[in-house]
CSV table of C-alpha atoms in Angstrom, one decimal:
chain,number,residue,atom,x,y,z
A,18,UNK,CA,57.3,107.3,57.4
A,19,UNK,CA,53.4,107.6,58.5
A,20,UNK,CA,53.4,110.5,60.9
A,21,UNK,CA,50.8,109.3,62.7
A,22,UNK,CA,53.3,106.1,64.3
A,23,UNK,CA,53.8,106.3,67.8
A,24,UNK,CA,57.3,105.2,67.7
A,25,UNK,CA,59.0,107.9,67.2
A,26,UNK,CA,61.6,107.8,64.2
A,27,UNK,CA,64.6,108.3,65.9
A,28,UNK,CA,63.6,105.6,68.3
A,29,UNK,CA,63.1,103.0,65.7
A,30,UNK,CA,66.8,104.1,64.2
A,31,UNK,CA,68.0,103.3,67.6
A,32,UNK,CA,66.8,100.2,68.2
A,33,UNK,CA,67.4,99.0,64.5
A,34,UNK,CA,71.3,99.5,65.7
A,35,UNK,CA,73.4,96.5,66.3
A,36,UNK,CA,75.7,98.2,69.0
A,37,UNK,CA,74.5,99.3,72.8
A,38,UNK,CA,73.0,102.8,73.1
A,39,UNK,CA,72.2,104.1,76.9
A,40,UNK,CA,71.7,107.3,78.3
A,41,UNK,CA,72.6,108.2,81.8
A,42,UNK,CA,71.2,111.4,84.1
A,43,UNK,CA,73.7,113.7,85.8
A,44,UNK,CA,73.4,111.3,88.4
A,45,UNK,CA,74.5,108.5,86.9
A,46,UNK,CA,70.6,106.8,86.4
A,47,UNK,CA,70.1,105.1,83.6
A,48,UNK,CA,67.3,106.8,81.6
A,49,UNK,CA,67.6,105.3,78.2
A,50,UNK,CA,68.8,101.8,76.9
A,51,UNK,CA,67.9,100.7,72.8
A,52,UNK,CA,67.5,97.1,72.1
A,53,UNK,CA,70.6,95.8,71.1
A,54,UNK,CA,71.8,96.9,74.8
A,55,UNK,CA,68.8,95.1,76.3
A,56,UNK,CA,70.4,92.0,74.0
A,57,UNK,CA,73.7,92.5,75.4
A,58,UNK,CA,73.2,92.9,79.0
A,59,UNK,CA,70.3,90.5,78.7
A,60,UNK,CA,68.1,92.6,80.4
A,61,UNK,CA,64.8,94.6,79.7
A,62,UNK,CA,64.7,98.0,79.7
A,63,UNK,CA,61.7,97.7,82.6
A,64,UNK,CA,64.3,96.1,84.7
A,65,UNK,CA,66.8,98.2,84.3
A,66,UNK,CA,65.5,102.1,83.9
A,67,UNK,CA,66.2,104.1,86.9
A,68,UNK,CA,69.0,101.8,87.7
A,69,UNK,CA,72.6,103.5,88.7
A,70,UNK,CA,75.2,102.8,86.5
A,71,UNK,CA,77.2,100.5,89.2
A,72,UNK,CA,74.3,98.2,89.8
A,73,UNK,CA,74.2,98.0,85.7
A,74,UNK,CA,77.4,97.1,84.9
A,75,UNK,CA,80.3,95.1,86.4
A,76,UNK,CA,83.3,96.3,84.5
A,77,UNK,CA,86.9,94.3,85.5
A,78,UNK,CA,89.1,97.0,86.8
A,79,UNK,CA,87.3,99.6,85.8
A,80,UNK,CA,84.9,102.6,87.8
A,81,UNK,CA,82.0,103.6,85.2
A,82,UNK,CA,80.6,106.0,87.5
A,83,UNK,CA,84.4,107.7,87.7
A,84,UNK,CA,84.1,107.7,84.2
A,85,UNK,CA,81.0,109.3,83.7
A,86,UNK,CA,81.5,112.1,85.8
A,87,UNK,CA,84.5,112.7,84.1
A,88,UNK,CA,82.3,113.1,81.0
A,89,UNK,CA,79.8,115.2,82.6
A,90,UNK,CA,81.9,117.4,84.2
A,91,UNK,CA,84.6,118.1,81.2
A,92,UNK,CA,82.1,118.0,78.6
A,93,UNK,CA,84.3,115.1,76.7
A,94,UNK,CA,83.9,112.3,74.9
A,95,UNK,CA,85.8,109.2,77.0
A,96,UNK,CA,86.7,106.1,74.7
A,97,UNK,CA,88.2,102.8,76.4
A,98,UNK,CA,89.0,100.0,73.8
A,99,UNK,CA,89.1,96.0,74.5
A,100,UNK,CA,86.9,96.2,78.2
A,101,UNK,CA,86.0,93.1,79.8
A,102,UNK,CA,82.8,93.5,80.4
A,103,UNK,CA,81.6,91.0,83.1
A,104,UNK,CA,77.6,90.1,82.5
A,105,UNK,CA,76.4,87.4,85.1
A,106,UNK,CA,76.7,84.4,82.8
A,107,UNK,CA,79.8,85.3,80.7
A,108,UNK,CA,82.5,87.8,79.9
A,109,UNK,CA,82.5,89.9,76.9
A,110,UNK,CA,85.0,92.2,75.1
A,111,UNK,CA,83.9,95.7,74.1
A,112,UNK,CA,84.5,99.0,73.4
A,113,UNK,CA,83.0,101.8,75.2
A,114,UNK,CA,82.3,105.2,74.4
A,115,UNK,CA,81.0,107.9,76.8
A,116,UNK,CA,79.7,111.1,75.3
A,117,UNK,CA,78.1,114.2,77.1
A,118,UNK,CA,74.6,115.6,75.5
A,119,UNK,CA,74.5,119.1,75.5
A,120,UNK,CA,72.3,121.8,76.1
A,121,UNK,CA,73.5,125.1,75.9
A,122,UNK,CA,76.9,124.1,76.2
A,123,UNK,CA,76.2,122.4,79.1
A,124,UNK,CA,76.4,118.2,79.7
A,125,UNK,CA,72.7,117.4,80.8
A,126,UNK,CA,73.3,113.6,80.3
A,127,UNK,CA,75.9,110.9,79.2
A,128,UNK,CA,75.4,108.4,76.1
A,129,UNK,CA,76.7,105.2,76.7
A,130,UNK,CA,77.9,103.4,73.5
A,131,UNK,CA,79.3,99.8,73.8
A,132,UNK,CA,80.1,98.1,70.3
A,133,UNK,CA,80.8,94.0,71.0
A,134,UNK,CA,84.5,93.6,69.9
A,135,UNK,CA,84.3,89.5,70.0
A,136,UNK,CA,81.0,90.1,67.7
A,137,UNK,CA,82.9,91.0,65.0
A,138,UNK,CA,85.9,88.6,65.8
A,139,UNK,CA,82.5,85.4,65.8
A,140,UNK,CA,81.2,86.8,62.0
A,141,UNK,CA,84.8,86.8,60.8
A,142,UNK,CA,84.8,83.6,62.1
A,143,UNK,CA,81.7,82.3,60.6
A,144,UNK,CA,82.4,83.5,57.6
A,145,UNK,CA,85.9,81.2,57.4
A,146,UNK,CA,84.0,78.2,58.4
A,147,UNK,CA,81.2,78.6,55.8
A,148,UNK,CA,84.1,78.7,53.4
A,149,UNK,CA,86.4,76.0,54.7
A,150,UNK,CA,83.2,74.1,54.9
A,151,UNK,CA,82.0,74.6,51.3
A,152,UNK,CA,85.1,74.2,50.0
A,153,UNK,CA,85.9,70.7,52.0
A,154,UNK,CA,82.1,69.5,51.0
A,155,UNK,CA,83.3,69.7,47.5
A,156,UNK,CA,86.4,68.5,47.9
A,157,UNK,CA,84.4,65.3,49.5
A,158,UNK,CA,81.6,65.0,47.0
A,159,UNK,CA,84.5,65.2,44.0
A,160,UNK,CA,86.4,62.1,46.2
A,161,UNK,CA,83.6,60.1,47.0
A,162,UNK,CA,82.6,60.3,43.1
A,163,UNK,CA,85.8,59.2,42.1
A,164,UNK,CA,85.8,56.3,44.7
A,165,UNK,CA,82.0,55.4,43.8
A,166,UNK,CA,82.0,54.1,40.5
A,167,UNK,CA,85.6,51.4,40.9
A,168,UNK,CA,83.4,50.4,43.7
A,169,UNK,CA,80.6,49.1,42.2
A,170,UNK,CA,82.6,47.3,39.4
A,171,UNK,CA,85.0,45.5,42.9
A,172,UNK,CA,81.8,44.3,44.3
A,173,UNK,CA,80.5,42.8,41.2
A,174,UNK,CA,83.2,41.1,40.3
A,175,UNK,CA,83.7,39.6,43.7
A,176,UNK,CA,79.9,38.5,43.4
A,177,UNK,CA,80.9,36.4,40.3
A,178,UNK,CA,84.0,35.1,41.6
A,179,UNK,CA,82.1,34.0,45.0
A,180,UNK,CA,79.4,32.4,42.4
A,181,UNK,CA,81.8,30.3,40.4
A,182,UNK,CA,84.4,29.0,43.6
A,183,UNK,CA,83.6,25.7,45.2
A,184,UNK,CA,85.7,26.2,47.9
A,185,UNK,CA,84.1,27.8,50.6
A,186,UNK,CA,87.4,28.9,52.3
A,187,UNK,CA,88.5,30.7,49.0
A,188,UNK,CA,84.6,31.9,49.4
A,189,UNK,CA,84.8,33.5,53.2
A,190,UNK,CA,87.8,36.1,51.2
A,191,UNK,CA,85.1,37.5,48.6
A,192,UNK,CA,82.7,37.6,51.2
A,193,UNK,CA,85.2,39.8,52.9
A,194,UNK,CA,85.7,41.8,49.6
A,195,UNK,CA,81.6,42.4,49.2
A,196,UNK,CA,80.9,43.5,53.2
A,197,UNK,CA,83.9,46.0,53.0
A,198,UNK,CA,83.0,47.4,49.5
A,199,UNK,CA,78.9,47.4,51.2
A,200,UNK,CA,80.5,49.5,53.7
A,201,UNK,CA,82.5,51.6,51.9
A,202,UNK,CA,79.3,52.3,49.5
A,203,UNK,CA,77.6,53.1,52.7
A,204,UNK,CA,79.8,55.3,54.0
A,205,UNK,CA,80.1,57.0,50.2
A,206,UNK,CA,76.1,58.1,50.0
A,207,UNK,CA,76.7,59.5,53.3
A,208,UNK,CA,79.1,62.0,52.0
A,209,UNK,CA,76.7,62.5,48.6
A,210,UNK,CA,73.8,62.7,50.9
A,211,UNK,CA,73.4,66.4,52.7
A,212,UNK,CA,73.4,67.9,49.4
A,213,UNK,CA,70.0,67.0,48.8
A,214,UNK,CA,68.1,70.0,49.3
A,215,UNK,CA,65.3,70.6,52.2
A,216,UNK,CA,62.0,70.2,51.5
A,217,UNK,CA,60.7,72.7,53.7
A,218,UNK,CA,57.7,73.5,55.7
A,219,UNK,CA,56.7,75.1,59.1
A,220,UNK,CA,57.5,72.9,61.5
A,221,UNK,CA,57.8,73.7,65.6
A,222,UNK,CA,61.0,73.0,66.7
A,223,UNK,CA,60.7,71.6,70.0
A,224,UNK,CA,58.8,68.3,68.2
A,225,UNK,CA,62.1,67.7,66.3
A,226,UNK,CA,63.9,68.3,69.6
A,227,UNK,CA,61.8,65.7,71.2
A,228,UNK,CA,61.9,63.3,68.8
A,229,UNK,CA,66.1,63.6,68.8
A,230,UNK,CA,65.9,63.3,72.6
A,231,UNK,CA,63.6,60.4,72.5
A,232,UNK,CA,66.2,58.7,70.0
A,233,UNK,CA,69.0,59.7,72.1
A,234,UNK,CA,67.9,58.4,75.4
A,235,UNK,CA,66.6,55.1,74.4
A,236,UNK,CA,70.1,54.5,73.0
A,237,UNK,CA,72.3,56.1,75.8
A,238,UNK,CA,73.1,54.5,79.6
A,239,UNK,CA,70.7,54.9,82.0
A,240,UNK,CA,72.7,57.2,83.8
A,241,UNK,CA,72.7,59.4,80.9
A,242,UNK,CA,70.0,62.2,82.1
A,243,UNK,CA,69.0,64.9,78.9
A,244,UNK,CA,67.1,67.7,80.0
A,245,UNK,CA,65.2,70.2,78.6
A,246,UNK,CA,65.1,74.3,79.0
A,247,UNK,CA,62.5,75.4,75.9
A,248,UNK,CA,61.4,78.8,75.2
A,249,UNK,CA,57.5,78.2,74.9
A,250,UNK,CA,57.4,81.4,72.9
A,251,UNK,CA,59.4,80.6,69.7
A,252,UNK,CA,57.5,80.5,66.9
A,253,UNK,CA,57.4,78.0,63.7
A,254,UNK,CA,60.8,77.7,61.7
A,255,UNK,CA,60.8,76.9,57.8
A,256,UNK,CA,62.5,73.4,57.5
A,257,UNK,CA,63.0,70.0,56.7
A,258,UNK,CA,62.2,68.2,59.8
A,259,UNK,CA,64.1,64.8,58.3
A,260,UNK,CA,66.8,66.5,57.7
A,261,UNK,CA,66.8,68.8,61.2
A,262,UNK,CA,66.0,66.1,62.9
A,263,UNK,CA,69.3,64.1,61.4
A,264,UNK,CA,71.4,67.0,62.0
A,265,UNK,CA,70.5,67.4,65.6
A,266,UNK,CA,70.7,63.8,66.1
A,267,UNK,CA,74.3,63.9,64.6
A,268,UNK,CA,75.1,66.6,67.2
A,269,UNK,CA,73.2,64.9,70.4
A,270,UNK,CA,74.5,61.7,69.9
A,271,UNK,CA,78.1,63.2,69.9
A,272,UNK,CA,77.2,64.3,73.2
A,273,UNK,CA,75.6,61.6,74.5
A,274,UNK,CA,78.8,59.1,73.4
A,275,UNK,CA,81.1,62.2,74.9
A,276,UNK,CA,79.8,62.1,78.6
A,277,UNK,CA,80.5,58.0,78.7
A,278,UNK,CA,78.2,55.7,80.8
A,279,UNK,CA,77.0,58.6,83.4
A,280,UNK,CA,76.5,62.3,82.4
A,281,UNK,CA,73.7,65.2,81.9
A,282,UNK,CA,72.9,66.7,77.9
A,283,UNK,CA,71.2,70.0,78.3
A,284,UNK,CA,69.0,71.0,75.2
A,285,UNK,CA,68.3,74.6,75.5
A,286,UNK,CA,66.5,76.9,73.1
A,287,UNK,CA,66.1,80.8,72.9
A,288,UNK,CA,65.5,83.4,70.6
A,289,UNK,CA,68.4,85.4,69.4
A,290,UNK,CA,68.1,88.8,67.6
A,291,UNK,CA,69.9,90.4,64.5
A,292,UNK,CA,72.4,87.6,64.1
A,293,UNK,CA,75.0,87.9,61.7
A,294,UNK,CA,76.1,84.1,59.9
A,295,UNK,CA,77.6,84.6,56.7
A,296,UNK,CA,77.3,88.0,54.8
A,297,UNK,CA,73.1,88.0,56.1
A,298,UNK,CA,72.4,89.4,58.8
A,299,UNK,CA,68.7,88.2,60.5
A,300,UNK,CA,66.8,89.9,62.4
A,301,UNK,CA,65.9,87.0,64.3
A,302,UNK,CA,67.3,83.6,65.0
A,303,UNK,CA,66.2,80.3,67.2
A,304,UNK,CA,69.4,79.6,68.8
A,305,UNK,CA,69.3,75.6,70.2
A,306,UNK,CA,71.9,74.7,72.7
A,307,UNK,CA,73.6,70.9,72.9
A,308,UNK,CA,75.0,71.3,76.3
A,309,UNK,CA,77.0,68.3,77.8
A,310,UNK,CA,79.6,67.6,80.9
A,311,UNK,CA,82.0,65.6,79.2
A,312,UNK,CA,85.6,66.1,79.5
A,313,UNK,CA,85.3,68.5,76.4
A,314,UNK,CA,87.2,68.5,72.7
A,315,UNK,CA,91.0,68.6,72.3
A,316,UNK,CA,92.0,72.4,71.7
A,317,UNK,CA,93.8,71.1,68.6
A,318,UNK,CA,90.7,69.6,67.3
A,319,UNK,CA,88.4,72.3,68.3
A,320,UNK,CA,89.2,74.2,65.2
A,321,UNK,CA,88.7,71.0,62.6
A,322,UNK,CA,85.6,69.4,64.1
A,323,UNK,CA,83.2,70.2,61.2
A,324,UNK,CA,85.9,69.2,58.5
A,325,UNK,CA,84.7,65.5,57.0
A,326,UNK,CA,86.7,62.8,58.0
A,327,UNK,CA,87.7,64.4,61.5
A,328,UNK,CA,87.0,63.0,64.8
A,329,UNK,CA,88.6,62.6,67.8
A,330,UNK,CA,87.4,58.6,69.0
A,331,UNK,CA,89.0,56.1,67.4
A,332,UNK,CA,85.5,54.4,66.5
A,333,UNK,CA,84.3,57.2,64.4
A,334,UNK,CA,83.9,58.2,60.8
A,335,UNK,CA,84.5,61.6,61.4
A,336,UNK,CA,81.2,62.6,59.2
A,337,UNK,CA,78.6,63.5,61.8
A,338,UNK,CA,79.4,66.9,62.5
A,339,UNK,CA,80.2,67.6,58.8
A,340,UNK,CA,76.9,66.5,57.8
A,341,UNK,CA,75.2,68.0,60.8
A,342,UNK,CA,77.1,71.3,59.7
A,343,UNK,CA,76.1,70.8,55.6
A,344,UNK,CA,72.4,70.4,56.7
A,345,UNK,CA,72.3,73.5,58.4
A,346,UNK,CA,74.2,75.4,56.1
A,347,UNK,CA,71.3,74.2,53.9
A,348,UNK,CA,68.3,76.3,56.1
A,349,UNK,CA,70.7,79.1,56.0
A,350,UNK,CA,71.8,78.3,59.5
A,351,UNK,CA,75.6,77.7,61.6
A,352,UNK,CA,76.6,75.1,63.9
A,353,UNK,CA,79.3,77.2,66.2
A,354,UNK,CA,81.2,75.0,68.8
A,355,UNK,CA,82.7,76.0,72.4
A,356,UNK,CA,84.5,73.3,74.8
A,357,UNK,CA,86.3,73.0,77.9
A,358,UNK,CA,86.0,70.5,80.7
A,359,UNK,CA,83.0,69.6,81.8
A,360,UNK,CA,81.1,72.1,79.5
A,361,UNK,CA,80.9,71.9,75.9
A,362,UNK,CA,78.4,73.3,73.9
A,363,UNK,CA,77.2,73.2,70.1
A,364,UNK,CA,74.7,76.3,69.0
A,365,UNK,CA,72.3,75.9,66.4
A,366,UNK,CA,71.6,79.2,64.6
A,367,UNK,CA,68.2,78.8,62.4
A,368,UNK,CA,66.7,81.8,60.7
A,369,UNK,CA,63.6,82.9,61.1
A,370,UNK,CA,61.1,84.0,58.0
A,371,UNK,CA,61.0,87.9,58.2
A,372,UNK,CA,57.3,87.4,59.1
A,373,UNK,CA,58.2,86.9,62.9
A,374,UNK,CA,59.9,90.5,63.1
């Protein structure tokens, strides 16, 4: 470490942690907050600093200031386990630990540490649908394989039986036989195709988003309104526009045939920081947002939407979300999924090069 860096090293080790770190005054003030509690009360430390710990937080049942003077005045640590945590937007589930600082035996301040229980309880989860995923894509390619190869042969040998019947009412039967095998092919090099890998470049994000809303809205109602909420900040992503754009599309169209004839599709982008998907943690993610008002995804399907061959309308091939899922995979990304009426949202998690730290 260069002694001559202005950020002081214990600084840097607190802001390089993944759970909240703030530090209240005597009179419950906040003087100190580290990143990751900036990330999980989406809020800047400029905001915040001076604020009193009520103003801060809005904790269901519970009195943080009670709690901190109990800390301050017993010289204690306090530790509270599975917290709903109320944040303007959403509700979160921590645990939340109050320790006094000392000086000379005596409590001069209070550190706040809040560790994100349902953080943990998202990477376990991402890390069973990376594997149910890989492990179903291979299932697939193995199956459609298999089914490839008979195929061919069927539709040849209709083609010479259709070339040597007269009849053309025998003839309308091996037509039949070739447009079913054409679409069974087609729906075959679907399957094969997301394991091509990405030919990747930087690419800004938001012209892949606009070309997959352009798409999307020449195909969808009139009263189908998709509207946009970029970050103009984000920088360049390494990718495969084809194959981002395809993914996207896969995911947007979902939404688009979801909300029906009249509806709004919200594409939203942000930056997220040290995001966990898989066993890699990132220091820094684009997060993009599918957002639409539909009447949402059947709890029991909620769980088996990214599986191939899955889908809840009775029109579709259930390969869409698979492929849009194998395509991320493929840029190291997630496709997570939330519903409920009226609000259900896919997330997009692409890694950024280490370059934008």
């Amino acid at each position: 470490m260069n002694n001559s860096d202005p950020v002081p090293l214990y600084q840097r080790i607190l802001d390089h942690l993944t759970d909240a770190v703030l530090v209240f005054d005597p009179a419950y003030r906040l003087i100190y907050i580290n990143v990751a509690g900036e990330m999980l009360l989406a809020v800047s430390a400029r905001q915040v600093l001076g604020m009193g710990a009520k103003e801060l937080f809005f904790l269901y049942d519970q009195n943080i200031e009670r709690d901190l003077k109990r800390t301050l005045q017993q010289g204690e640590s306090l530790t509270k386990r599975n917290l709903s945590l109320g944040l303007p937007s959403h509700a979160i589930t921590v645990n939340f630990t109050i320790t006094p600082m000392l000086e000379q035996d005596t409590p001069i301040a209070a550190l706040v540490q809040i560790e994100q229980v349902d953080r943990h309880l998202r990477i376990s989860m991402e890390e069973q649908l990376l594997a149910q995923q890989n492990a179903a894509r291979m299932l697939l390619r193995g199956l459609a394989h298999e089914i490839k190869n008979p195929l061919g042969g069927l539709r040849g040998a209709a083609q010479l039986l259709d070339r040597e019947l007269v009849d053309e009412e025998m003839r309308e039967y091996t037509k039949i036989i070739m447009e079913e095998s054409d679409r069974l092919q087609s729906l075959v090099d679907r399957m094969l195709e997301p394991n091509k890998p990405p030919r990747k470049s930087r690419l800004n994000i938001h012209r892949v988003l606009e070309r997959v809303r352009q798409l999307v809205q020449v195909e969808a109602p009139p009263s189908v309104v998709i509207e946009r909420d970029y970050d103009p900040s984000l920088p360049l992503v390494n990718g495969d526009s084809d194959q981002l754009i395809q993914a996207i599309l896969n995911i947007v169209r979902n939404a688009a045939q979801a909300v029906g004839q009249k509806g709004r599709i919200l594409i939203r982008t942000r930056i997220h920081r040290q995001v966990t998907i898989g066993h890699q943690r990132n220091p820094m993610a684009v997060k993009i947002d599918i957002v639409d008002d539909g009447p949402g995804i059947k709890p029991e399907l909620l769980g088996q939407i990214f599986y191939p061959m899955v889908t809840g309308r009775a029109d579709g091939t259930g390969l869409g979300l698979s492929m849009a899922q194998s395509l991320i995979n493929q840029h190291g990304g997630l496709v997570e999924c939330s519903s409920s009426p009226g609000n259900t949202v896919f997330s997009i998690f692409l890694p950024l090069e280490k370059d934008h730290d």
